[in-house]
JSON list of C-alpha atoms in Angstrom, two decimals:
[
{"chain": "A", "resi": 47, "resn": "GLN", "atom": "CA", "xyz": [103.60, 68.65, 106.78]},
{"chain": "A", "resi": 48, "resn": "LYS", "atom": "CA", "xyz": [105.78, 71.70, 107.33]},
{"chain": "A", "resi": 49, "resn": "GLU", "atom": "CA", "xyz": [105.71, 73.16, 110.82]},
{"chain": "A", "resi": 50, "resn": "VAL", "atom": "CA", "xyz": [104.97, 76.68, 109.55]},
{"chain": "A", "resi": 51, "resn": "GLU", "atom": "CA", "xyz": [103.35, 77.12, 106.17]},
{"chain": "A", "resi": 52, "resn": "GLN", "atom": "CA", "xyz": [102.99, 80.22, 104.06]},
{"chain": "A", "resi": 53, "resn": "ASN", "atom": "CA", "xyz": [101.92, 80.81, 100.48]},
{"chain": "A", "resi": 54, "resn": "SER", "atom": "CA", "xyz": [105.13, 81.69, 98.64]},
{"chain": "A", "resi": 55, "resn": "GLY", "atom": "CA", "xyz": [103.38, 84.25, 96.44]},
{"chain": "A", "resi": 56, "resn": "PRO", "atom": "CA", "xyz": [104.07, 86.60, 94.93]},
{"chain": "A", "resi": 57, "resn": "LEU", "atom": "CA", "xyz": [101.12, 88.51, 96.30]},
{"chain": "A", "resi": 58, "resn": "SER", "atom": "CA", "xyz": [100.57, 91.59, 94.20]},
{"chain": "A", "resi": 59, "resn": "VAL", "atom": "CA", "xyz": [98.45, 94.50, 95.45]},
{"chain": "A", "resi": 60, "resn": "PRO", "atom": "CA", "xyz": [98.02, 98.07, 94.18]},
{"chain": "A", "resi": 61, "resn": "GLU", "atom": "CA", "xyz": [99.37, 100.98, 96.18]},
{"chain": "A", "resi": 62, "resn": "GLY", "atom": "CA", "xyz": [96.94, 102.02, 98.90]},
{"chain": "A", "resi": 63, "resn": "ALA", "atom": "CA", "xyz": [95.22, 98.65, 99.12]},
{"chain": "A", "resi": 64, "resn": "ILE", "atom": "CA", "xyz": [95.20, 96.21, 102.06]},
{"chain": "A", "resi": 65, "resn": "ALA", "atom": "CA", "xyz": [97.68, 93.35, 101.80]},
{"chain": "A", "resi": 66, "resn": "SER", "atom": "CA", "xyz": [96.68, 90.18, 103.65]},
{"chain": "A", "resi": 67, "resn": "LEU", "atom": "CA", "xyz": [99.35, 87.62, 104.47]},
{"chain": "A", "resi": 68, "resn": "ASN", "atom": "CA", "xyz": [98.51, 84.26, 105.99]},
{"chain": "A", "resi": 69, "resn": "CYS", "atom": "CA", "xyz": [100.33, 81.57, 107.95]},
{"chain": "A", "resi": 70, "resn": "THR", "atom": "CA", "xyz": [99.35, 78.23, 109.47]},
{"chain": "A", "resi": 71, "resn": "TYR", "atom": "CA", "xyz": [101.30, 76.21, 112.00]},
{"chain": "A", "resi": 72, "resn": "SER", "atom": "CA", "xyz": [101.19, 72.59, 113.06]},
{"chain": "A", "resi": 73, "resn": "ASP", "atom": "CA", "xyz": [102.15, 72.57, 116.75]},
{"chain": "A", "resi": 74, "resn": "ARG", "atom": "CA", "xyz": [99.14, 73.29, 118.98]},
{"chain": "A", "resi": 75, "resn": "GLY", "atom": "CA", "xyz": [101.55, 74.07, 121.82]},
{"chain": "A", "resi": 76, "resn": "SER", "atom": "CA", "xyz": [102.89, 77.12, 120.01]},
{"chain": "A", "resi": 77, "resn": "GLN", "atom": "CA", "xyz": [102.81, 80.16, 122.23]},
{"chain": "A", "resi": 78, "resn": "SER", "atom": "CA", "xyz": [104.44, 83.09, 120.46]},
{"chain": "A", "resi": 79, "resn": "PHE", "atom": "CA", "xyz": [103.99, 84.32, 116.92]},
{"chain": "A", "resi": 80, "resn": "PHE", "atom": "CA", "xyz": [106.02, 86.78, 114.93]},
{"chain": "A", "resi": 81, "resn": "TRP", "atom": "CA", "xyz": [106.10, 88.52, 111.59]},
{"chain": "A", "resi": 82, "resn": "TYR", "atom": "CA", "xyz": [109.43, 89.53, 110.06]},
{"chain": "A", "resi": 83, "resn": "ARG", "atom": "CA", "xyz": [110.01, 91.57, 106.92]},
{"chain": "A", "resi": 84, "resn": "GLN", "atom": "CA", "xyz": [113.00, 90.72, 104.74]},
{"chain": "A", "resi": 85, "resn": "TYR", "atom": "CA", "xyz": [114.08, 92.92, 101.86]},
{"chain": "A", "resi": 86, "resn": "SER", "atom": "CA", "xyz": [116.04, 91.26, 99.09]},
{"chain": "A", "resi": 87, "resn": "GLY", "atom": "CA", "xyz": [119.65, 90.74, 100.15]},
{"chain": "A", "resi": 88, "resn": "LYS", "atom": "CA", "xyz": [118.99, 91.94, 103.70]},
{"chain": "A", "resi": 89, "resn": "SER", "atom": "CA", "xyz": [118.39, 90.19, 107.02]},
{"chain": "A", "resi": 90, "resn": "PRO", "atom": "CA", "xyz": [114.95, 89.73, 108.61]},
{"chain": "A", "resi": 91, "resn": "GLU", "atom": "CA", "xyz": [113.48, 92.63, 110.59]},
{"chain": "A", "resi": 92, "resn": "LEU", "atom": "CA", "xyz": [110.91, 92.06, 113.35]},
{"chain": "A", "resi": 93, "resn": "ILE", "atom": "CA", "xyz": [107.74, 94.04, 112.64]},
{"chain": "A", "resi": 94, "resn": "MET", "atom": "CA", "xyz": [105.03, 92.43, 114.78]},
{"chain": "A", "resi": 95, "resn": "PHE", "atom": "CA", "xyz": [104.59, 89.87, 117.55]},
{"chain": "A", "resi": 96, "resn": "ILE", "atom": "CA", "xyz": [101.43, 88.47, 119.09]},
{"chain": "A", "resi": 97, "resn": "TYR", "atom": "CA", "xyz": [100.89, 86.10, 121.98]},
{"chain": "A", "resi": 98, "resn": "SER", "atom": "CA", "xyz": [97.10, 86.08, 122.55]},
{"chain": "A", "resi": 99, "resn": "ASN", "atom": "CA", "xyz": [94.11, 85.31, 120.41]},
{"chain": "A", "resi": 100, "resn": "GLY", "atom": "CA", "xyz": [92.66, 88.31, 118.63]},
{"chain": "A", "resi": 101, "resn": "ASP", "atom": "CA", "xyz": [94.04, 91.33, 116.88]},
{"chain": "A", "resi": 102, "resn": "LYS", "atom": "CA", "xyz": [97.05, 93.49, 117.61]},
{"chain": "A", "resi": 103, "resn": "GLU", "atom": "CA", "xyz": [97.53, 96.77, 115.77]},
{"chain": "A", "resi": 104, "resn": "ASP", "atom": "CA", "xyz": [100.70, 98.79, 115.28]},
{"chain": "A", "resi": 105, "resn": "GLY", "atom": "CA", "xyz": [100.45, 101.64, 112.82]},
{"chain": "A", "resi": 106, "resn": "ARG", "atom": "CA", "xyz": [99.54, 100.27, 109.41]},
{"chain": "A", "resi": 107, "resn": "PHE", "atom": "CA", "xyz": [100.11, 96.68, 110.56]},
{"chain": "A", "resi": 108, "resn": "THR", "atom": "CA", "xyz": [97.59, 94.37, 112.24]},
{"chain": "A", "resi": 109, "resn": "ALA", "atom": "CA", "xyz": [98.47, 90.86, 113.38]},
{"chain": "A", "resi": 110, "resn": "GLN", "atom": "CA", "xyz": [95.63, 88.40, 113.91]},
{"chain": "A", "resi": 111, "resn": "LEU", "atom": "CA", "xyz": [95.89, 85.14, 115.84]},
{"chain": "A", "resi": 112, "resn": "ASN", "atom": "CA", "xyz": [93.42, 82.26, 116.01]},
{"chain": "A", "resi": 113, "resn": "LYS", "atom": "CA", "xyz": [94.92, 79.44, 118.07]},
{"chain": "A", "resi": 114, "resn": "ALA", "atom": "CA", "xyz": [91.92, 77.16, 117.59]},
{"chain": "A", "resi": 115, "resn": "SER", "atom": "CA", "xyz": [92.44, 77.27, 113.83]},
{"chain": "A", "resi": 116, "resn": "GLN", "atom": "CA", "xyz": [96.26, 77.43, 114.18]},
{"chain": "A", "resi": 117, "resn": "TYR", "atom": "CA", "xyz": [96.26, 80.49, 111.97]},
{"chain": "A", "resi": 118, "resn": "VAL", "atom": "CA", "xyz": [98.16, 83.77, 112.03]},
{"chain": "A", "resi": 119, "resn": "SER", "atom": "CA", "xyz": [97.74, 86.64, 109.62]},
{"chain": "A", "resi": 120, "resn": "LEU", "atom": "CA", "xyz": [99.25, 90.03, 108.93]},
{"chain": "A", "resi": 121, "resn": "LEU", "atom": "CA", "xyz": [97.29, 92.88, 107.39]},
{"chain": "A", "resi": 122, "resn": "ILE", "atom": "CA", "xyz": [99.09, 95.85, 105.91]},
{"chain": "A", "resi": 123, "resn": "ARG", "atom": "CA", "xyz": [96.82, 98.83, 105.35]},
{"chain": "A", "resi": 124, "resn": "ASP", "atom": "CA", "xyz": [97.53, 101.58, 102.81]},
{"chain": "A", "resi": 125, "resn": "SER", "atom": "CA", "xyz": [100.24, 99.44, 101.20]},
{"chain": "A", "resi": 126, "resn": "GLN", "atom": "CA", "xyz": [103.23, 101.34, 99.83]},
{"chain": "A", "resi": 127, "resn": "PRO", "atom": "CA", "xyz": [105.82, 100.28, 97.24]},
{"chain": "A", "resi": 128, "resn": "SER", "atom": "CA", "xyz": [108.34, 100.31, 100.10]},
{"chain": "A", "resi": 129, "resn": "ASP", "atom": "CA", "xyz": [106.38, 97.44, 101.68]},
{"chain": "A", "resi": 130, "resn": "SER", "atom": "CA", "xyz": [107.47, 95.19, 98.80]},
{"chain": "A", "resi": 131, "resn": "ALA", "atom": "CA", "xyz": [109.49, 92.46, 100.52]},
{"chain": "A", "resi": 132, "resn": "THR", "atom": "CA", "xyz": [109.28, 88.89, 101.74]},
{"chain": "A", "resi": 133, "resn": "TYR", "atom": "CA", "xyz": [107.24, 88.48, 104.91]},
{"chain": "A", "resi": 134, "resn": "LEU", "atom": "CA", "xyz": [108.28, 85.64, 107.22]},
{"chain": "A", "resi": 135, "resn": "CYS", "atom": "CA", "xyz": [105.95, 84.10, 109.75]},
{"chain": "A", "resi": 136, "resn": "ALA", "atom": "CA", "xyz": [107.71, 82.64, 112.81]},
{"chain": "A", "resi": 137, "resn": "VAL", "atom": "CA", "xyz": [106.42, 80.53, 115.68]},
{"chain": "A", "resi": 138, "resn": "SER", "atom": "CA", "xyz": [107.84, 79.52, 119.05]},
{"chain": "A", "resi": 139, "resn": "THR", "atom": "CA", "xyz": [106.55, 76.69, 121.23]},
{"chain": "A", "resi": 140, "resn": "GLY", "atom": "CA", "xyz": [107.92, 78.06, 124.46]},
{"chain": "A", "resi": 141, "resn": "GLY", "atom": "CA", "xyz": [111.39, 76.64, 124.24]},
{"chain": "A", "resi": 142, "resn": "PHE", "atom": "CA", "xyz": [114.28, 78.52, 122.76]},
{"chain": "A", "resi": 143, "resn": "LYS", "atom": "CA", "xyz": [113.70, 77.49, 119.18]},
{"chain": "A", "resi": 144, "resn": "THR", "atom": "CA", "xyz": [111.84, 79.65, 116.68]},
{"chain": "A", "resi": 145, "resn": "ILE", "atom": "CA", "xyz": [110.51, 78.04, 113.51]},
{"chain": "A", "resi": 146, "resn": "PHE", "atom": "CA", "xyz": [110.24, 80.21, 110.43]},
{"chain": "A", "resi": 147, "resn": "GLY", "atom": "CA", "xyz": [108.07, 79.73, 107.39]},
{"chain": "A", "resi": 148, "resn": "ALA", "atom": "CA", "xyz": [109.55, 80.08, 103.93]},
{"chain": "A", "resi": 149, "resn": "GLY", "atom": "CA", "xyz": [107.95, 83.50, 103.50]},
{"chain": "A", "resi": 150, "resn": "THR", "atom": "CA", "xyz": [105.46, 85.21, 101.21]},
{"chain": "A", "resi": 151, "resn": "ARG", "atom": "CA", "xyz": [106.74, 87.67, 98.63]},
{"chain": "A", "resi": 152, "resn": "LEU", "atom": "CA", "xyz": [104.67, 90.85, 98.51]},
{"chain": "A", "resi": 153, "resn": "PHE", "atom": "CA", "xyz": [104.76, 93.24, 95.57]},
{"chain": "A", "resi": 154, "resn": "VAL", "atom": "CA", "xyz": [103.03, 96.61, 95.88]},
{"chain": "A", "resi": 155, "resn": "LYS", "atom": "CA", "xyz": [102.41, 98.22, 92.50]},
{"chain": "A", "resi": 156, "resn": "ALA", "atom": "CA", "xyz": [102.71, 102.02, 92.29]},
{"chain": "B", "resi": 179, "resn": "ASP", "atom": "CA", "xyz": [122.73, 102.88, 118.03]},
{"chain": "B", "resi": 180, "resn": "THR", "atom": "CA", "xyz": [124.78, 99.76, 117.37]},
{"chain": "B", "resi": 181, "resn": "GLY", "atom": "CA", "xyz": [122.87, 96.74, 116.16]},
{"chain": "B", "resi": 182, "resn": "VAL", "atom": "CA", "xyz": [124.04, 93.18, 115.78]},
{"chain": "B", "resi": 183, "resn": "SER", "atom": "CA", "xyz": [127.26, 92.95, 113.78]},
{"chain": "B", "resi": 184, "resn": "GLN", "atom": "CA", "xyz": [128.71, 89.95, 111.97]},
{"chain": "B", "resi": 185, "resn": "ASN", "atom": "CA", "xyz": [132.09, 89.34, 110.44]},
{"chain": "B", "resi": 186, "resn": "PRO", "atom": "CA", "xyz": [133.09, 88.58, 107.82]},
{"chain": "B", "resi": 187, "resn": "ARG", "atom": "CA", "xyz": [130.19, 89.58, 105.59]},
{"chain": "B", "resi": 188, "resn": "HIS", "atom": "CA", "xyz": [131.32, 87.22, 102.85]},
{"chain": "B", "resi": 189, "resn": "LYS", "atom": "CA", "xyz": [133.49, 84.12, 102.91]},
{"chain": "B", "resi": 190, "resn": "ILE", "atom": "CA", "xyz": [134.57, 81.96, 100.00]},
{"chain": "B", "resi": 191, "resn": "THR", "atom": "CA", "xyz": [136.32, 78.75, 100.92]},
{"chain": "B", "resi": 192, "resn": "LYS", "atom": "CA", "xyz": [137.30, 75.49, 99.34]},
{"chain": "B", "resi": 193, "resn": "ARG", "atom": "CA", "xyz": [135.62, 72.26, 100.29]},
{"chain": "B", "resi": 194, "resn": "GLY", "atom": "CA", "xyz": [137.30, 70.66, 103.26]},
{"chain": "B", "resi": 195, "resn": "GLN", "atom": "CA", "xyz": [138.54, 73.89, 104.82]},
{"chain": "B", "resi": 196, "resn": "ASN", "atom": "CA", "xyz": [137.45, 75.17, 108.23]},
{"chain": "B", "resi": 197, "resn": "VAL", "atom": "CA", "xyz": [135.73, 78.53, 108.62]},
{"chain": "B", "resi": 198, "resn": "THR", "atom": "CA", "xyz": [134.82, 80.65, 111.63]},
{"chain": "B", "resi": 199, "resn": "PHE", "atom": "CA", "xyz": [132.27, 83.44, 111.83]},
{"chain": "B", "resi": 200, "resn": "ARG", "atom": "CA", "xyz": [131.87, 86.05, 114.54]},
{"chain": "B", "resi": 201, "resn": "CYS", "atom": "CA", "xyz": [128.75, 87.71, 115.91]},
{"chain": "B", "resi": 202, "resn": "ASP", "atom": "CA", "xyz": [128.65, 90.72, 118.24]},
{"chain": "B", "resi": 203, "resn": "PRO", "atom": "CA", "xyz": [125.16, 91.11, 119.74]},
{"chain": "B", "resi": 204, "resn": "ILE", "atom": "CA", "xyz": [123.46, 94.27, 120.94]},
{"chain": "B", "resi": 205, "resn": "SER", "atom": "CA", "xyz": [125.25, 95.03, 124.20]},
{"chain": "B", "resi": 206, "resn": "GLU", "atom": "CA", "xyz": [122.38, 94.55, 126.67]},
{"chain": "B", "resi": 207, "resn": "HIS", "atom": "CA", "xyz": [121.06, 91.40, 125.00]},
{"chain": "B", "resi": 208, "resn": "ASN", "atom": "CA", "xyz": [121.81, 88.21, 126.91]},
{"chain": "B", "resi": 209, "resn": "ARG", "atom": "CA", "xyz": [120.20, 85.88, 124.36]},
{"chain": "B", "resi": 210, "resn": "LEU", "atom": "CA", "xyz": [121.97, 84.97, 121.12]},
{"chain": "B", "resi": 211, "resn": "TYR", "atom": "CA", "xyz": [120.82, 82.76, 118.25]},
{"chain": "B", "resi": 212, "resn": "TRP", "atom": "CA", "xyz": [122.46, 81.37, 115.11]},
{"chain": "B", "resi": 213, "resn": "TYR", "atom": "CA", "xyz": [120.46, 80.54, 111.98]},
{"chain": "B", "resi": 214, "resn": "ARG", "atom": "CA", "xyz": [121.22, 79.39, 108.46]},
{"chain": "B", "resi": 215, "resn": "GLN", "atom": "CA", "xyz": [119.20, 80.62, 105.49]},
{"chain": "B", "resi": 216, "resn": "THR", "atom": "CA", "xyz": [119.24, 79.36, 101.91]},
{"chain": "B", "resi": 217, "resn": "LEU", "atom": "CA", "xyz": [117.58, 80.99, 98.91]},
{"chain": "B", "resi": 218, "resn": "GLY", "atom": "CA", "xyz": [113.80, 80.88, 99.04]},
{"chain": "B", "resi": 219, "resn": "GLN", "atom": "CA", "xyz": [113.67, 79.52, 102.58]},
{"chain": "B", "resi": 220, "resn": "GLY", "atom": "CA", "xyz": [113.19, 81.06, 105.98]},
{"chain": "B", "resi": 221, "resn": "PRO", "atom": "CA", "xyz": [115.97, 81.06, 108.58]},
{"chain": "B", "resi": 222, "resn": "GLU", "atom": "CA", "xyz": [116.68, 77.61, 110.01]},
{"chain": "B", "resi": 223, "resn": "PHE", "atom": "CA", "xyz": [117.51, 77.48, 113.71]},
{"chain": "B", "resi": 224, "resn": "LEU", "atom": "CA", "xyz": [121.02, 76.23, 114.56]},
{"chain": "B", "resi": 225, "resn": "THR", "atom": "CA", "xyz": [121.72, 77.04, 118.19]},
{"chain": "B", "resi": 226, "resn": "TYR", "atom": "CA", "xyz": [120.84, 79.30, 121.13]},
{"chain": "B", "resi": 227, "resn": "PHE", "atom": "CA", "xyz": [122.87, 80.85, 123.95]},
{"chain": "B", "resi": 228, "resn": "GLN", "atom": "CA", "xyz": [121.65, 82.48, 127.11]},
{"chain": "B", "resi": 229, "resn": "ASN", "atom": "CA", "xyz": [124.63, 84.40, 128.44]},
{"chain": "B", "resi": 230, "resn": "GLU", "atom": "CA", "xyz": [127.55, 81.97, 127.98]},
{"chain": "B", "resi": 231, "resn": "ALA", "atom": "CA", "xyz": [125.47, 78.79, 128.19]},
{"chain": "B", "resi": 232, "resn": "GLN", "atom": "CA", "xyz": [124.51, 76.95, 125.00]},
{"chain": "B", "resi": 233, "resn": "LEU", "atom": "CA", "xyz": [121.00, 75.84, 125.91]},
{"chain": "B", "resi": 234, "resn": "GLU", "atom": "CA", "xyz": [119.74, 74.41, 122.65]},
{"chain": "B", "resi": 235, "resn": "LYS", "atom": "CA", "xyz": [121.28, 72.98, 119.52]},
{"chain": "B", "resi": 236, "resn": "SER", "atom": "CA", "xyz": [119.43, 71.82, 116.44]},
{"chain": "B", "resi": 237, "resn": "ARG", "atom": "CA", "xyz": [119.50, 68.12, 115.67]},
{"chain": "B", "resi": 238, "resn": "LEU", "atom": "CA", "xyz": [120.17, 69.18, 112.10]},
{"chain": "B", "resi": 239, "resn": "LEU", "atom": "CA", "xyz": [123.56, 70.45, 113.18]},
{"chain": "B", "resi": 240, "resn": "SER", "atom": "CA", "xyz": [126.22, 67.90, 112.45]},
{"chain": "B", "resi": 241, "resn": "ASP", "atom": "CA", "xyz": [129.34, 67.40, 114.55]},
{"chain": "B", "resi": 242, "resn": "ARG", "atom": "CA", "xyz": [131.18, 69.60, 112.08]},
{"chain": "B", "resi": 243, "resn": "PHE", "atom": "CA", "xyz": [129.44, 72.65, 113.52]},
{"chain": "B", "resi": 244, "resn": "SER", "atom": "CA", "xyz": [130.37, 74.18, 116.84]},
{"chain": "B", "resi": 245, "resn": "ALA", "atom": "CA", "xyz": [129.50, 77.45, 118.50]},
{"chain": "B", "resi": 246, "resn": "GLU", "atom": "CA", "xyz": [130.83, 79.27, 121.52]},
{"chain": "B", "resi": 247, "resn": "ARG", "atom": "CA", "xyz": [129.98, 82.39, 123.46]},
{"chain": "B", "resi": 248, "resn": "PRO", "atom": "CA", "xyz": [132.78, 82.99, 125.93]},
{"chain": "B", "resi": 249, "resn": "LYS", "atom": "CA", "xyz": [131.92, 85.37, 128.77]},
{"chain": "B", "resi": 250, "resn": "GLY", "atom": "CA", "xyz": [128.44, 85.84, 127.35]},
{"chain": "B", "resi": 251, "resn": "SER", "atom": "CA", "xyz": [129.49, 88.53, 124.91]},
{"chain": "B", "resi": 252, "resn": "PHE", "atom": "CA", "xyz": [130.39, 87.83, 121.28]},
{"chain": "B", "resi": 253, "resn": "SER", "atom": "CA", "xyz": [129.84, 84.40, 119.73]},
{"chain": "B", "resi": 254, "resn": "THR", "atom": "CA", "xyz": [131.68, 82.35, 117.13]},
{"chain": "B", "resi": 255, "resn": "LEU", "atom": "CA", "xyz": [130.34, 79.67, 114.80]},
{"chain": "B", "resi": 256, "resn": "GLU", "atom": "CA", "xyz": [132.88, 77.26, 113.34]},
{"chain": "B", "resi": 257, "resn": "ILE", "atom": "CA", "xyz": [132.30, 74.85, 110.51]},
{"chain": "B", "resi": 258, "resn": "GLN", "atom": "CA", "xyz": [134.92, 72.16, 110.07]},
{"chain": "B", "resi": 259, "resn": "ARG", "atom": "CA", "xyz": [135.61, 70.30, 106.83]},
{"chain": "B", "resi": 260, "resn": "THR", "atom": "CA", "xyz": [133.18, 72.43, 104.86]},
{"chain": "B", "resi": 261, "resn": "GLU", "atom": "CA", "xyz": [130.96, 70.84, 102.22]},
{"chain": "B", "resi": 262, "resn": "GLN", "atom": "CA", "xyz": [129.21, 72.45, 99.27]},
{"chain": "B", "resi": 263, "resn": "GLY", "atom": "CA", "xyz": [125.90, 71.96, 101.06]},
{"chain": "B", "resi": 264, "resn": "ASP", "atom": "CA", "xyz": [127.11, 74.35, 103.76]},
{"chain": "B", "resi": 265, "resn": "SER", "atom": "CA", "xyz": [126.86, 77.26, 101.31]},
{"chain": "B", "resi": 266, "resn": "ALA", "atom": "CA", "xyz": [124.25, 79.60, 102.79]},
{"chain": "B", "resi": 267, "resn": "MET", "atom": "CA", "xyz": [123.72, 82.84, 104.65]},
{"chain": "B", "resi": 268, "resn": "TYR", "atom": "CA", "xyz": [124.57, 82.45, 108.34]},
{"chain": "B", "resi": 269, "resn": "LEU", "atom": "CA", "xyz": [122.55, 84.81, 110.48]},
{"chain": "B", "resi": 270, "resn": "CYS", "atom": "CA", "xyz": [123.05, 85.80, 114.08]},
{"chain": "B", "resi": 271, "resn": "ALA", "atom": "CA", "xyz": [120.29, 87.34, 116.17]},
{"chain": "B", "resi": 272, "resn": "SER", "atom": "CA", "xyz": [120.14, 88.65, 119.71]},
{"chain": "B", "resi": 273, "resn": "SER", "atom": "CA", "xyz": [117.36, 89.54, 122.10]},
{"chain": "B", "resi": 274, "resn": "PHE", "atom": "CA", "xyz": [116.66, 90.85, 125.57]},
{"chain": "B", "resi": 275, "resn": "LYS", "atom": "CA", "xyz": [113.06, 89.65, 125.73]},
{"chain": "B", "resi": 276, "resn": "PRO", "atom": "CA", "xyz": [112.49, 86.02, 124.78]},
{"chain": "B", "resi": 277, "resn": "TYR", "atom": "CA", "xyz": [111.95, 85.47, 121.06]},
{"chain": "B", "resi": 278, "resn": "GLU", "atom": "CA", "xyz": [111.88, 89.15, 120.02]},
{"chain": "B", "resi": 279, "resn": "GLN", "atom": "CA", "xyz": [115.01, 88.75, 118.00]},
{"chain": "B", "resi": 280, "resn": "TYR", "atom": "CA", "xyz": [117.07, 91.34, 116.15]},
{"chain": "B", "resi": 281, "resn": "PHE", "atom": "CA", "xyz": [119.16, 90.02, 113.29]},
{"chain": "B", "resi": 282, "resn": "GLY", "atom": "CA", "xyz": [122.61, 90.95, 112.12]},
{"chain": "B", "resi": 283, "resn": "PRO", "atom": "CA", "xyz": [123.46, 91.44, 108.42]},
{"chain": "B", "resi": 284, "resn": "GLY", "atom": "CA", "xyz": [124.65, 87.86, 108.04]},
{"chain": "B", "resi": 285, "resn": "THR", "atom": "CA", "xyz": [127.74, 86.12, 106.69]},
{"chain": "B", "resi": 286, "resn": "ARG", "atom": "CA", "xyz": [127.38, 84.66, 103.23]},
{"chain": "B", "resi": 287, "resn": "LEU", "atom": "CA", "xyz": [129.40, 81.47, 102.88]},
{"chain": "B", "resi": 288, "resn": "THR", "atom": "CA", "xyz": [130.28, 80.01, 99.49]},
{"chain": "B", "resi": 289, "resn": "VAL", "atom": "CA", "xyz": [131.99, 76.63, 99.43]},
{"chain": "B", "resi": 290, "resn": "THR", "atom": "CA", "xyz": [133.65, 75.83, 96.11]}
]
């Protein structure tokens, strides 16, 4: 079992719709959770982080964390073609190491 | 605003040669991380520095890999006796707060 699992996609949504990206993790001791966006040929860019159960909103992005279910999600409202990228879920257990999933490719159709 | 910089951006080397990459973090960031990323995968943790101290190193890292961060500023990653399996993007990230990492553009290594 991979430590951080994501559906590789591609996830295709029409412009203006809500994109929902999901991630599960295996280590119950995980404490910090992150979402990175990576455009093709570029390096990852931090877009959201969440430490506590519940929802955290930042602009069009909402991160959701459910530690009991070991589940993290990212919602992107009013999706734009510029949101088309690979979204990486990352998890830290409290040490110095961050474990990344393989990413979900999102395609927003104009 | 200067972000994380990495040099060189691309490196082509022959199998068996040694290569060294440099990372210059954001100036106020005391934490520095190295990752390796291959196509279709997320970044894979290699090592972590807090100031000049190397506090964690992946078990996946063979003895051919070494990293330094003298004086807690820039960092270098050296790969000795390169193998074709070392071909990847090598990413450096830095942070001030734990885990909230900012990545550099990466060094793409091709071993022929």
